[in-house]
């Protein structure tokens, strides 16, 4: 009975998080980030690139936008006709701009971003535990198979197949979940891990790194009782994110964290 209770608890959490990862729509930038018809016409009619950059800079001056393109210009999506908020990217599969886009995941057939990143992480975690639990409970029958105690031919096939599948998915998920745990601890998305966000002072891979605890809170929220449940609790609205440069004025120790990381010394949470 205890095995069945644990199994069904893990199963329900697995299905719940998978459902939320699939059917939670990606958040798109708000209306104030979209160009007005007058600005669109002025931008499209202008042929000089430097003047176009000035037009975008004028529009972005009213918005909380701090990241830039590689050349230092305002991040603009010509397909969606909007100024991209920080950490926002255009998804070519969904054909929309997604707030804090991490990646487009074919396994959930959805774009993973601000609105469902917590659900995606929990889905990986519960999938991992689900596979581990199945492998652990089947393993004793696998031992019986090798010692000859399991005589039923059909049972042998089922045990071997179930153990193989569970272990195979467990190993695959372990690497993926571990990688995303590392990303969360550094407050980076998958896209930012491959290409550091560019600020006015240049690229900075730790631009949004606030420290281990605050990085966790950015994704899971401040109410710890909601951390393990697929209920929306991430901080903010996805349009603006606290930045390292702004926090250094309040906590000068953050300025030295990158040097510690380069020296191979990670700060331990307290």
Short mmCIF file of C-alpha atoms in Angstrom, two decimals:
data_model
loop_
_atom_site.label_atom_id
_atom_site.label_comp_id
_atom_site.label_asym_id
_atom_site.label_seq_id
_atom_site.Cartn_x
_atom_site.Cartn_y
_atom_site.Cartn_z
CA UNK A 1 0.00 0.00 0.00
CA UNK A 2 2.81 2.42 0.88
CA UNK A 3 4.46 1.75 -2.52
CA UNK A 4 1.19 2.53 -4.31
CA UNK A 5 0.62 5.76 -2.36
CA UNK A 6 4.12 7.06 -3.14
CA UNK A 7 3.78 5.96 -6.76
CA UNK A 8 0.49 7.80 -7.28
CA UNK A 9 1.72 10.96 -5.52
CA UNK A 10 4.71 11.10 -7.88
CA UNK A 11 2.50 10.23 -10.84
CA UNK A 12 0.02 13.03 -10.08
CA UNK A 13 2.80 15.60 -9.64
CA UNK A 14 4.47 14.38 -12.84
CA UNK A 15 1.26 14.70 -14.89
CA UNK A 16 0.31 18.01 -13.25
CA UNK A 17 3.65 19.67 -14.01
CA UNK A 18 3.69 18.22 -17.53
CA UNK A 19 0.21 19.60 -18.15
CA UNK A 20 1.19 23.05 -16.88
CA UNK A 21 4.36 23.06 -18.99
CA UNK A 22 2.36 22.26 -22.13
CA UNK A 23 -0.75 24.39 -21.71
CA UNK A 24 0.64 27.51 -20.02
CA UNK A 25 0.85 30.02 -22.86
CA UNK A 26 4.10 31.96 -23.27
CA UNK A 27 3.91 35.53 -21.98
CA UNK A 28 4.28 38.23 -24.63
CA UNK A 29 5.45 41.83 -24.12
CA UNK A 30 2.81 44.35 -23.08
CA UNK A 31 1.27 46.98 -25.34
CA UNK A 32 3.65 49.75 -24.27
CA UNK A 33 6.53 47.86 -25.91
CA UNK A 34 4.75 47.80 -29.28
CA UNK A 35 5.44 50.62 -31.70
CA UNK A 36 2.57 52.96 -32.47
CA UNK A 37 1.38 53.21 -36.07
CA UNK A 38 3.00 56.64 -36.38
CA UNK A 39 6.34 55.33 -35.08
CA UNK A 40 6.14 52.29 -37.38
CA UNK A 41 5.54 54.50 -40.39
CA UNK A 42 8.36 56.84 -39.42
CA UNK A 43 10.74 53.92 -38.85
CA UNK A 44 9.87 52.07 -42.06
CA UNK A 45 10.06 55.18 -44.24
CA UNK A 46 13.50 56.05 -42.92
CA UNK A 47 16.28 54.49 -45.02
CA UNK A 48 19.28 55.67 -43.00
CA UNK A 49 20.27 53.04 -40.37
CA UNK A 50 21.68 55.63 -37.97
CA UNK A 51 18.38 57.57 -37.97
CA UNK A 52 16.45 54.33 -37.45
CA UNK A 53 18.60 53.63 -34.39
CA UNK A 54 17.82 57.12 -33.10
CA UNK A 55 14.09 56.52 -33.54
CA UNK A 56 14.31 53.26 -31.57
CA UNK A 57 16.39 55.00 -28.87
CA UNK A 58 13.73 57.72 -28.51
CA UNK A 59 10.98 55.12 -28.07
CA UNK A 60 13.02 52.96 -25.67
CA UNK A 61 13.88 55.97 -23.50
CA UNK A 62 10.41 55.68 -21.93
CA UNK A 63 10.79 51.95 -21.25
CA UNK A 64 12.72 49.97 -18.58
CA UNK A 65 15.06 48.45 -21.18
CA UNK A 66 18.73 47.99 -20.30
CA UNK A 67 20.06 45.24 -22.58
CA UNK A 68 21.36 45.99 -26.06
CA UNK A 69 22.26 44.28 -29.30
CA UNK A 70 25.83 43.19 -29.95
CA UNK A 71 26.48 46.52 -31.70
CA UNK A 72 25.02 48.50 -28.80
CA UNK A 73 21.65 49.30 -30.40
CA UNK A 74 18.13 48.92 -29.04
CA UNK A 75 16.80 45.36 -29.31
CA UNK A 76 13.95 45.57 -31.82
CA UNK A 77 11.85 42.77 -33.34
CA UNK A 78 10.94 43.69 -36.91
CA UNK A 79 8.47 40.77 -37.12
CA UNK A 80 6.46 41.67 -34.03
CA UNK A 81 7.19 45.40 -34.39
CA UNK A 82 8.13 45.93 -30.76
CA UNK A 83 11.00 46.93 -28.52
CA UNK A 84 12.18 43.76 -26.82
CA UNK A 85 12.12 43.85 -22.99
CA UNK A 86 15.23 42.57 -21.23
CA UNK A 87 15.68 38.80 -21.67
CA UNK A 88 12.89 38.66 -24.27
CA UNK A 89 13.52 36.84 -27.56
CA UNK A 90 11.57 36.00 -30.69
CA UNK A 91 10.66 32.33 -31.07
CA UNK A 92 10.72 31.30 -34.73
CA UNK A 93 8.52 28.26 -33.99
CA UNK A 94 5.80 30.07 -32.04
CA UNK A 95 6.26 33.21 -34.22
CA UNK A 96 5.98 35.49 -31.19
CA UNK A 97 8.29 37.33 -28.82
CA UNK A 98 8.48 35.48 -25.49
CA UNK A 99 9.30 37.09 -22.14
CA UNK A 100 12.48 35.65 -20.58
CA UNK A 101 12.63 33.00 -23.25
CA UNK A 102 14.70 29.98 -22.30
CA UNK A 103 14.17 27.69 -25.30
CA UNK A 104 11.49 26.09 -27.43
CA UNK A 105 10.98 22.57 -26.14
CA UNK A 106 9.69 19.91 -28.56
CA UNK A 107 8.95 17.52 -25.66
CA UNK A 108 6.27 19.83 -24.29
CA UNK A 109 5.49 21.38 -27.70
CA UNK A 110 5.71 24.82 -26.14
CA UNK A 111 8.05 27.71 -25.65
CA UNK A 112 9.65 27.65 -22.20
CA UNK A 113 9.89 31.14 -20.76
CA UNK A 114 8.87 33.37 -17.87
CA UNK A 115 5.31 32.02 -17.60
CA UNK A 116 6.16 28.30 -17.41
CA UNK A 117 9.87 27.96 -16.57
CA UNK A 118 9.09 27.00 -12.98
CA UNK A 119 6.64 24.35 -14.22
CA UNK A 120 9.25 23.02 -16.63
CA UNK A 121 11.83 22.68 -13.85
CA UNK A 122 9.34 20.87 -11.61
CA UNK A 123 8.39 18.63 -14.51
CA UNK A 124 12.04 17.62 -14.89
CA UNK A 125 12.38 17.08 -11.14
CA UNK A 126 9.28 14.90 -10.76
CA UNK A 127 10.08 12.99 -13.95
CA UNK A 128 13.47 12.25 -12.46
CA UNK A 129 11.98 11.05 -9.16
CA UNK A 130 9.31 9.06 -11.00
CA UNK A 131 11.89 7.17 -13.08
CA UNK A 132 14.10 6.61 -10.04
CA UNK A 133 11.20 5.23 -8.02
CA UNK A 134 10.18 2.84 -10.81
CA UNK A 135 13.76 1.63 -11.28
CA UNK A 136 14.22 1.12 -7.53
CA UNK A 137 11.00 -0.87 -7.08
CA UNK A 138 11.63 -3.02 -10.17
CA UNK A 139 15.28 -3.71 -9.36
CA UNK A 140 14.55 -6.50 -6.86
CA UNK A 141 12.62 -8.38 -9.57
CA UNK A 142 15.55 -7.83 -11.90
CA UNK A 143 17.78 -9.56 -9.31
CA UNK A 144 15.29 -12.43 -9.11
CA UNK A 145 15.48 -12.72 -12.89
CA UNK A 146 19.25 -13.22 -12.82
CA UNK A 147 19.12 -15.65 -9.89
CA UNK A 148 16.48 -17.76 -11.63
CA UNK A 149 13.70 -17.10 -9.12
CA UNK A 150 11.57 -15.42 -11.77
CA UNK A 151 10.28 -18.22 -13.98
CA UNK A 152 7.49 -16.49 -15.92
CA UNK A 153 8.80 -15.64 -19.41
CA UNK A 154 6.46 -12.67 -19.91
CA UNK A 155 7.43 -11.23 -16.53
CA UNK A 156 11.10 -11.37 -17.50
CA UNK A 157 10.49 -9.25 -20.58
CA UNK A 158 8.36 -6.71 -18.69
CA UNK A 159 10.91 -6.36 -15.88
CA UNK A 160 13.86 -5.93 -18.23
CA UNK A 161 12.01 -3.46 -20.46
CA UNK A 162 10.69 -1.36 -17.57
CA UNK A 163 14.06 -1.20 -15.82
CA UNK A 164 15.87 -0.30 -19.04
CA UNK A 165 13.43 2.49 -19.92
CA UNK A 166 13.40 3.89 -16.37
CA UNK A 167 17.20 3.95 -16.09
CA UNK A 168 17.64 5.38 -19.60
CA UNK A 169 15.26 8.29 -18.95
CA UNK A 170 16.66 8.81 -15.46
CA UNK A 171 20.20 9.30 -16.78
CA UNK A 172 19.04 11.61 -19.57
CA UNK A 173 16.90 13.70 -17.24
CA UNK A 174 19.65 13.84 -14.62
CA UNK A 175 21.98 15.72 -16.96
CA UNK A 176 19.23 18.04 -18.23
CA UNK A 177 17.88 18.79 -14.75
CA UNK A 178 21.40 19.34 -13.39
CA UNK A 179 22.13 21.81 -16.18
CA UNK A 180 18.97 23.81 -15.48
CA UNK A 181 19.71 23.80 -11.75
CA UNK A 182 23.07 25.37 -12.59
CA UNK A 183 21.32 27.95 -14.78
CA UNK A 184 18.89 28.84 -11.98
CA UNK A 185 21.74 29.19 -9.47
CA UNK A 186 23.37 31.75 -11.84
CA UNK A 187 20.03 33.34 -12.89
CA UNK A 188 20.65 32.64 -16.58
CA UNK A 189 18.49 31.26 -19.34
CA UNK A 190 19.70 28.69 -21.84
CA UNK A 191 20.03 31.44 -24.46
CA UNK A 192 22.03 33.62 -22.06
CA UNK A 193 24.35 30.72 -21.26
CA UNK A 194 25.30 30.50 -24.93
CA UNK A 195 25.33 34.25 -25.56
CA UNK A 196 25.87 36.65 -22.64
CA UNK A 197 23.38 39.55 -22.44
CA UNK A 198 24.80 42.87 -23.61
CA UNK A 199 24.40 45.93 -21.42
CA UNK A 200 25.44 49.54 -22.02
CA UNK A 201 28.89 48.69 -20.68
CA UNK A 202 29.20 45.55 -22.81
CA UNK A 203 28.45 41.81 -22.41
CA UNK A 204 28.07 40.50 -18.87
CA UNK A 205 27.29 36.83 -18.25
CA UNK A 206 26.49 37.65 -14.61
CA UNK A 207 24.34 40.68 -15.38
CA UNK A 208 21.26 39.21 -13.67
CA UNK A 209 23.09 37.18 -11.01
CA UNK A 210 21.83 38.38 -7.61
CA UNK A 211 23.27 35.61 -5.45
CA UNK A 212 22.11 32.03 -4.95
CA UNK A 213 19.07 32.64 -2.72
CA UNK A 214 17.71 35.60 -4.68
CA UNK A 215 18.26 33.74 -7.93
CA UNK A 216 16.07 30.90 -6.63
CA UNK A 217 13.41 33.40 -5.57
CA UNK A 218 13.33 34.91 -9.05
CA UNK A 219 12.06 31.58 -10.40
CA UNK A 220 10.22 30.01 -7.46
CA UNK A 221 9.06 33.10 -5.54
CA UNK A 222 9.40 34.09 -1.90
CA UNK A 223 6.76 31.69 -0.50
CA UNK A 224 8.64 28.44 0.04
CA UNK A 225 5.42 26.48 0.53
CA UNK A 226 4.70 26.96 -3.19
CA UNK A 227 8.17 26.00 -4.45
CA UNK A 228 7.34 22.32 -5.05
CA UNK A 229 3.87 22.91 -6.53
CA UNK A 230 3.14 23.89 -10.16
CA UNK A 231 1.51 27.14 -9.10
CA UNK A 232 2.69 30.45 -10.56
CA UNK A 233 4.88 32.19 -7.98
CA UNK A 234 7.82 33.67 -9.94
CA UNK A 235 8.72 37.24 -9.02
CA UNK A 236 7.87 40.14 -11.31
CA UNK A 237 5.87 40.33 -14.52
CA UNK A 238 8.58 39.22 -16.96
CA UNK A 239 9.22 42.70 -18.37
CA UNK A 240 11.86 43.88 -15.91
CA UNK A 241 14.42 41.96 -13.85
CA UNK A 242 16.70 43.15 -11.04
CA UNK A 243 20.25 43.52 -12.31
CA UNK A 244 23.60 42.92 -10.72
CA UNK A 245 24.81 46.45 -11.45
CA UNK A 246 21.89 47.97 -9.53
CA UNK A 247 22.37 45.62 -6.57
CA UNK A 248 26.10 46.28 -6.24
CA UNK A 249 25.36 49.76 -4.90
CA UNK A 250 23.44 48.15 -2.03
CA UNK A 251 25.80 45.18 -1.58
CA UNK A 252 29.41 45.84 -2.69
CA UNK A 253 30.30 42.15 -2.07
CA UNK A 254 28.46 41.25 -5.28
CA UNK A 255 31.07 43.16 -7.26
CA UNK A 256 33.71 40.61 -6.22
CA UNK A 257 31.59 37.50 -6.95
CA UNK A 258 32.66 37.29 -10.59
CA UNK A 259 36.32 37.37 -9.52
CA UNK A 260 35.66 34.60 -6.99
CA UNK A 261 33.95 32.54 -9.72
CA UNK A 262 36.88 33.03 -12.09
CA UNK A 263 39.22 31.87 -9.32
CA UNK A 264 37.14 28.71 -8.91
CA UNK A 265 35.65 29.73 -5.56
CA UNK A 266 31.87 29.73 -5.37
CA UNK A 267 30.02 31.66 -2.74
CA UNK A 268 28.10 29.35 -0.37
CA UNK A 269 24.55 30.29 0.61
CA UNK A 270 23.87 30.90 4.29
#
